[in-house]
JSON list of C-alpha atoms and ligand atoms in Angstrom, two decimals:
[
{"chain": "A", "resi": 242, "resn": "MET", "atom": "CA", "xyz": [28.16, -27.05, 26.48]},
{"chain": "A", "resi": 243, "resn": "PRO", "atom": "CA", "xyz": [25.73, -25.36, 28.92]},
{"chain": "A", "resi": 244, "resn": "MET", "atom": "CA", "xyz": [24.10, -27.36, 31.69]},
{"chain": "A", "resi": 245, "resn": "GLN", "atom": "CA", "xyz": [20.66, -28.68, 30.82]},
{"chain": "A", "resi": 246, "resn": "PRO", "atom": "CA", "xyz": [17.95, -28.72, 33.50]},
{"chain": "A", "resi": 247, "resn": "PRO", "atom": "CA", "xyz": [16.75, -32.23, 34.30]},
{"chain": "A", "resi": 248, "resn": "ARG", "atom": "CA", "xyz": [13.80, -33.37, 32.24]},
{"chain": "A", "resi": 249, "resn": "ILE", "atom": "CA", "xyz": [10.72, -34.58, 33.99]},
{"chain": "A", "resi": 250, "resn": "GLY", "atom": "CA", "xyz": [8.43, -37.13, 32.48]},
{"chain": "A", "resi": 251, "resn": "GLY", "atom": "CA", "xyz": [10.56, -38.79, 29.88]},
{"chain": "A", "resi": 252, "resn": "THR", "atom": "CA", "xyz": [12.92, -37.59, 27.25]},
{"chain": "A", "resi": 253, "resn": "ARG", "atom": "CA", "xyz": [10.45, -36.69, 24.53]},
{"chain": "A", "resi": 254, "resn": "THR", "atom": "CA", "xyz": [10.01, -32.99, 23.98]},
{"chain": "A", "resi": 255, "resn": "ARG", "atom": "CA", "xyz": [6.99, -31.40, 22.42]},
{"chain": "A", "resi": 256, "resn": "LYS", "atom": "CA", "xyz": [7.51, -29.86, 19.03]},
{"chain": "A", "resi": 257, "resn": "ALA", "atom": "CA", "xyz": [6.40, -26.25, 18.79]},
{"chain": "A", "resi": 258, "resn": "TRP", "atom": "CA", "xyz": [3.70, -27.11, 16.29]},
{"chain": "A", "resi": 259, "resn": "GLU", "atom": "CA", "xyz": [2.24, -29.99, 18.28]},
{"chain": "A", "resi": 260, "resn": "GLN", "atom": "CA", "xyz": [-0.97, -29.57, 20.23]},
{"chain": "A", "resi": 261, "resn": "THR", "atom": "CA", "xyz": [-0.58, -29.55, 24.00]},
{"chain": "A", "resi": 262, "resn": "ARG", "atom": "CA", "xyz": [-4.13, -30.81, 24.35]},
{"chain": "A", "resi": 263, "resn": "PRO", "atom": "CA", "xyz": [-6.11, -33.11, 22.11]},
{"chain": "A", "resi": 264, "resn": "MET", "atom": "CA", "xyz": [-8.12, -31.32, 19.48]},
{"chain": "A", "resi": 265, "resn": "PRO", "atom": "CA", "xyz": [-11.65, -30.53, 20.63]},
{"chain": "A", "resi": 266, "resn": "VAL", "atom": "CA", "xyz": [-14.23, -32.86, 19.24]},
{"chain": "A", "resi": 267, "resn": "LYS", "atom": "CA", "xyz": [-16.03, -31.13, 16.46]},
{"chain": "A", "resi": 268, "resn": "ARG", "atom": "CA", "xyz": [-19.71, -30.84, 17.14]},
{"chain": "A", "resi": 269, "resn": "VAL", "atom": "CA", "xyz": [-21.64, -32.67, 14.48]},
{"chain": "A", "resi": 270, "resn": "ARG", "atom": "CA", "xyz": [-24.39, -30.58, 13.07]},
{"chain": "A", "resi": 271, "resn": "GLY", "atom": "CA", "xyz": [-26.78, -31.86, 10.52]},
{"chain": "A", "resi": 272, "resn": "ARG", "atom": "CA", "xyz": [-27.46, -30.08, 7.27]},
{"chain": "A", "resi": 273, "resn": "ALA", "atom": "CA", "xyz": [-30.90, -29.15, 8.50]},
{"chain": "A", "resi": 274, "resn": "GLY", "atom": "CA", "xyz": [-29.41, -27.63, 11.63]},
{"chain": "A", "resi": 275, "resn": "GLN", "atom": "CA", "xyz": [-26.96, -25.58, 9.59]},
{"chain": "A", "resi": 276, "resn": "LYS", "atom": "CA", "xyz": [-29.74, -24.33, 7.38]},
{"chain": "A", "resi": 277, "resn": "ALA", "atom": "CA", "xyz": [-31.94, -23.37, 10.32]},
{"chain": "A", "resi": 278, "resn": "ARG", "atom": "CA", "xyz": [-29.05, -21.47, 11.91]},
{"chain": "A", "resi": 279, "resn": "ALA", "atom": "CA", "xyz": [-28.28, -19.64, 8.66]},
{"chain": "A", "resi": 280, "resn": "GLN", "atom": "CA", "xyz": [-31.94, -18.71, 8.36]},
{"chain": "A", "resi": 281, "resn": "VAL", "atom": "CA", "xyz": [-32.01, -17.07, 11.80]},
{"chain": "A", "resi": 282, "resn": "ILE", "atom": "CA", "xyz": [-28.82, -15.12, 11.06]},
{"chain": "A", "resi": 283, "resn": "ALA", "atom": "CA", "xyz": [-30.22, -14.00, 7.69]},
{"chain": "A", "resi": 284, "resn": "GLU", "atom": "CA", "xyz": [-33.46, -12.85, 9.33]},
{"chain": "A", "resi": 285, "resn": "GLU", "atom": "CA", "xyz": [-31.78, -11.28, 12.37]},
{"chain": "A", "resi": 286, "resn": "PRO", "atom": "CA", "xyz": [-28.34, -10.03, 11.33]},
{"chain": "A", "resi": 287, "resn": "LEU", "atom": "CA", "xyz": [-28.24, -7.82, 14.41]},
{"chain": "A", "resi": 288, "resn": "CYS", "atom": "CA", "xyz": [-28.29, -8.96, 18.03]},
{"chain": "A", "resi": 289, "resn": "ARG", "atom": "CA", "xyz": [-31.87, -8.77, 19.29]},
{"chain": "A", "resi": 290, "resn": "ILE", "atom": "CA", "xyz": [-31.02, -7.69, 22.84]},
{"chain": "A", "resi": 291, "resn": "CYS", "atom": "CA", "xyz": [-28.58, -5.00, 21.66]},
{"chain": "A", "resi": 292, "resn": "LEU", "atom": "CA", "xyz": [-31.16, -3.71, 19.20]},
{"chain": "A", "resi": 293, "resn": "ALA", "atom": "CA", "xyz": [-33.74, -3.42, 21.98]},
{"chain": "A", "resi": 294, "resn": "GLN", "atom": "CA", "xyz": [-31.20, -1.38, 23.98]},
{"chain": "A", "resi": 295, "resn": "GLY", "atom": "CA", "xyz": [-30.28, 0.90, 21.09]},
{"chain": "A", "resi": 296, "resn": "ARG", "atom": "CA", "xyz": [-26.99, -0.78, 20.16]},
{"chain": "A", "resi": 297, "resn": "THR", "atom": "CA", "xyz": [-26.05, -2.43, 16.89]},
{"chain": "A", "resi": 298, "resn": "ARG", "atom": "CA", "xyz": [-23.94, -5.54, 17.09]},
{"chain": "A", "resi": 299, "resn": "MET", "atom": "CA", "xyz": [-23.79, -8.42, 14.66]},
{"chain": "A", "resi": 300, "resn": "THR", "atom": "CA", "xyz": [-25.53, -11.68, 15.45]},
{"chain": "A", "resi": 301, "resn": "GLU", "atom": "CA", "xyz": [-22.91, -14.29, 16.23]},
{"chain": "A", "resi": 302, "resn": "ILE", "atom": "CA", "xyz": [-24.91, -16.93, 18.04]},
{"chain": "A", "resi": 303, "resn": "VAL", "atom": "CA", "xyz": [-28.32, -18.44, 17.46]},
{"chain": "A", "resi": 304, "resn": "ASP", "atom": "CA", "xyz": [-29.83, -18.66, 20.92]},
{"chain": "A", "resi": 305, "resn": "HIS", "atom": "CA", "xyz": [-32.78, -20.62, 22.23]},
{"chain": "A", "resi": 306, "resn": "ILE", "atom": "CA", "xyz": [-34.96, -18.00, 23.95]},
{"chain": "A", "resi": 307, "resn": "LYS", "atom": "CA", "xyz": [-36.27, -20.65, 26.33]},
{"chain": "A", "resi": 308, "resn": "PRO", "atom": "CA", "xyz": [-33.35, -23.05, 26.75]},
{"chain": "A", "resi": 309, "resn": "LEU", "atom": "CA", "xyz": [-33.82, -26.58, 25.42]},
{"chain": "A", "resi": 310, "resn": "ALA", "atom": "CA", "xyz": [-32.84, -27.83, 28.89]},
{"chain": "A", "resi": 311, "resn": "TRP", "atom": "CA", "xyz": [-35.86, -25.99, 30.24]},
{"chain": "A", "resi": 312, "resn": "GLY", "atom": "CA", "xyz": [-38.16, -27.57, 27.73]},
{"chain": "A", "resi": 313, "resn": "GLY", "atom": "CA", "xyz": [-37.83, -24.90, 25.05]},
{"chain": "A", "resi": 314, "resn": "SER", "atom": "CA", "xyz": [-38.53, -25.95, 21.50]},
{"chain": "A", "resi": 315, "resn": "ASP", "atom": "CA", "xyz": [-36.07, -26.10, 18.63]},
{"chain": "A", "resi": 316, "resn": "GLU", "atom": "CA", "xyz": [-38.54, -24.21, 16.44]},
{"chain": "A", "resi": 317, "resn": "ARG", "atom": "CA", "xyz": [-37.77, -20.89, 14.76]},
{"chain": "A", "resi": 318, "resn": "SER", "atom": "CA", "xyz": [-40.13, -19.07, 17.15]},
{"chain": "A", "resi": 319, "resn": "ASN", "atom": "CA", "xyz": [-37.88, -20.03, 20.07]},
{"chain": "A", "resi": 320, "resn": "LYS", "atom": "CA", "xyz": [-34.69, -18.82, 18.41]},
{"chain": "A", "resi": 321, "resn": "GLN", "atom": "CA", "xyz": [-33.06, -15.43, 18.32]},
{"chain": "A", "resi": 322, "resn": "GLY", "atom": "CA", "xyz": [-29.83, -13.96, 17.07]},
{"chain": "A", "resi": 323, "resn": "LEU", "atom": "CA", "xyz": [-27.47, -12.67, 19.75]},
{"chain": "A", "resi": 324, "resn": "CYS", "atom": "CA", "xyz": [-23.96, -11.25, 19.95]},
{"chain": "A", "resi": 325, "resn": "VAL", "atom": "CA", "xyz": [-21.45, -13.07, 22.14]},
{"chain": "A", "resi": 326, "resn": "PRO", "atom": "CA", "xyz": [-21.60, -10.63, 25.11]},
{"chain": "A", "resi": 327, "resn": "CYS", "atom": "CA", "xyz": [-25.41, -10.77, 25.25]},
{"chain": "A", "resi": 328, "resn": "HIS", "atom": "CA", "xyz": [-25.40, -14.56, 24.91]},
{"chain": "A", "resi": 329, "resn": "ASP", "atom": "CA", "xyz": [-22.82, -14.86, 27.68]},
{"chain": "A", "resi": 330, "resn": "GLU", "atom": "CA", "xyz": [-24.87, -12.64, 29.95]},
{"chain": "A", "resi": 331, "resn": "LYS", "atom": "CA", "xyz": [-28.07, -14.56, 29.23]},
{"chain": "A", "resi": 332, "resn": "SER", "atom": "CA", "xyz": [-26.33, -17.90, 29.83]},
{"chain": "A", "resi": 333, "resn": "LYS", "atom": "CA", "xyz": [-24.93, -16.62, 33.10]},
{"chain": "A", "resi": 334, "resn": "ALA", "atom": "CA", "xyz": [-28.40, -15.53, 34.24]},
{"chain": "A", "resi": 335, "resn": "GLU", "atom": "CA", "xyz": [-29.80, -18.93, 33.25]},
{"chain": "A", "resi": 336, "resn": "ARG", "atom": "CA", "xyz": [-27.10, -20.74, 35.20]},
{"chain": "A", "resi": 337, "resn": "ALA", "atom": "CA", "xyz": [-27.90, -18.57, 38.25]},
{"chain": "A", "resi": 338, "resn": "ILE", "atom": "CA", "xyz": [-31.59, -19.51, 37.96]},
{"chain": "A", "resi": 339, "resn": "ASP", "atom": "CA", "xyz": [-30.66, -23.19, 37.64]},
{"chain": "A", "resi": 340, "resn": "ALA", "atom": "CA", "xyz": [-28.48, -22.97, 40.74]},
{"chain": "A", "resi": 341, "resn": "GLU", "atom": "CA", "xyz": [-31.23, -21.20, 42.70]},
{"chain": "A", "resi": 342, "resn": "GLN", "atom": "CA", "xyz": [-33.77, -23.83, 41.71]},
{"chain": "A", "resi": 343, "resn": "ARG", "atom": "CA", "xyz": [-31.42, -26.62, 42.76]},
{"chain": "A", "resi": 344, "resn": "ARG", "atom": "CA", "xyz": [-30.82, -24.85, 46.07]},
{"chain": "A", "resi": 345, "resn": "ARG", "atom": "CA", "xyz": [-34.59, -24.50, 46.70]},
{"chain": "A", "resi": 346, "resn": "PHE", "atom": "CA", "xyz": [-35.15, -28.11, 45.73]},
{"chain": "A", "resi": 347, "resn": "ASP", "atom": "CA", "xyz": [-32.51, -29.19, 48.25]},
{"chain": "A", "resi": 348, "resn": "LEU", "atom": "CA", "xyz": [-34.19, -27.14, 50.97]},
{"chain": "A", "resi": 349, "resn": "THR", "atom": "CA", "xyz": [-37.51, -28.90, 50.45]},
{"chain": "A", "resi": 350, "resn": "ARG", "atom": "CA", "xyz": [-36.03, -32.36, 50.90]},
{"chain": "B", "resi": 81, "resn": "ZN", "atom": "ZN1", "xyz": [-25.98, -8.11, 21.97]}
]
């Protein structure tokens, strides 16, 4: 029989089909929220930013134009359909603005 390497952390081995991490908590979305999201996608099947730049990509995410964290509303007028790359880019820009504002706030104290 071949030599087995020593086991660290007990004798139990993980089965191939077992999760290594706990399952992510499913975000609870109300029926009204689902309906509102479906409405935006139905009205804007193509990413708004891509469309403005002459590209056609499917809407994958319903985005708050003015983020809720910045006081944006949850109304239809503040929502737009975006593809994942555009949403990622927008989120990144928003995080940069947040960081800059925090930095400025720190400087004034
Ligand atoms: Zn896009």
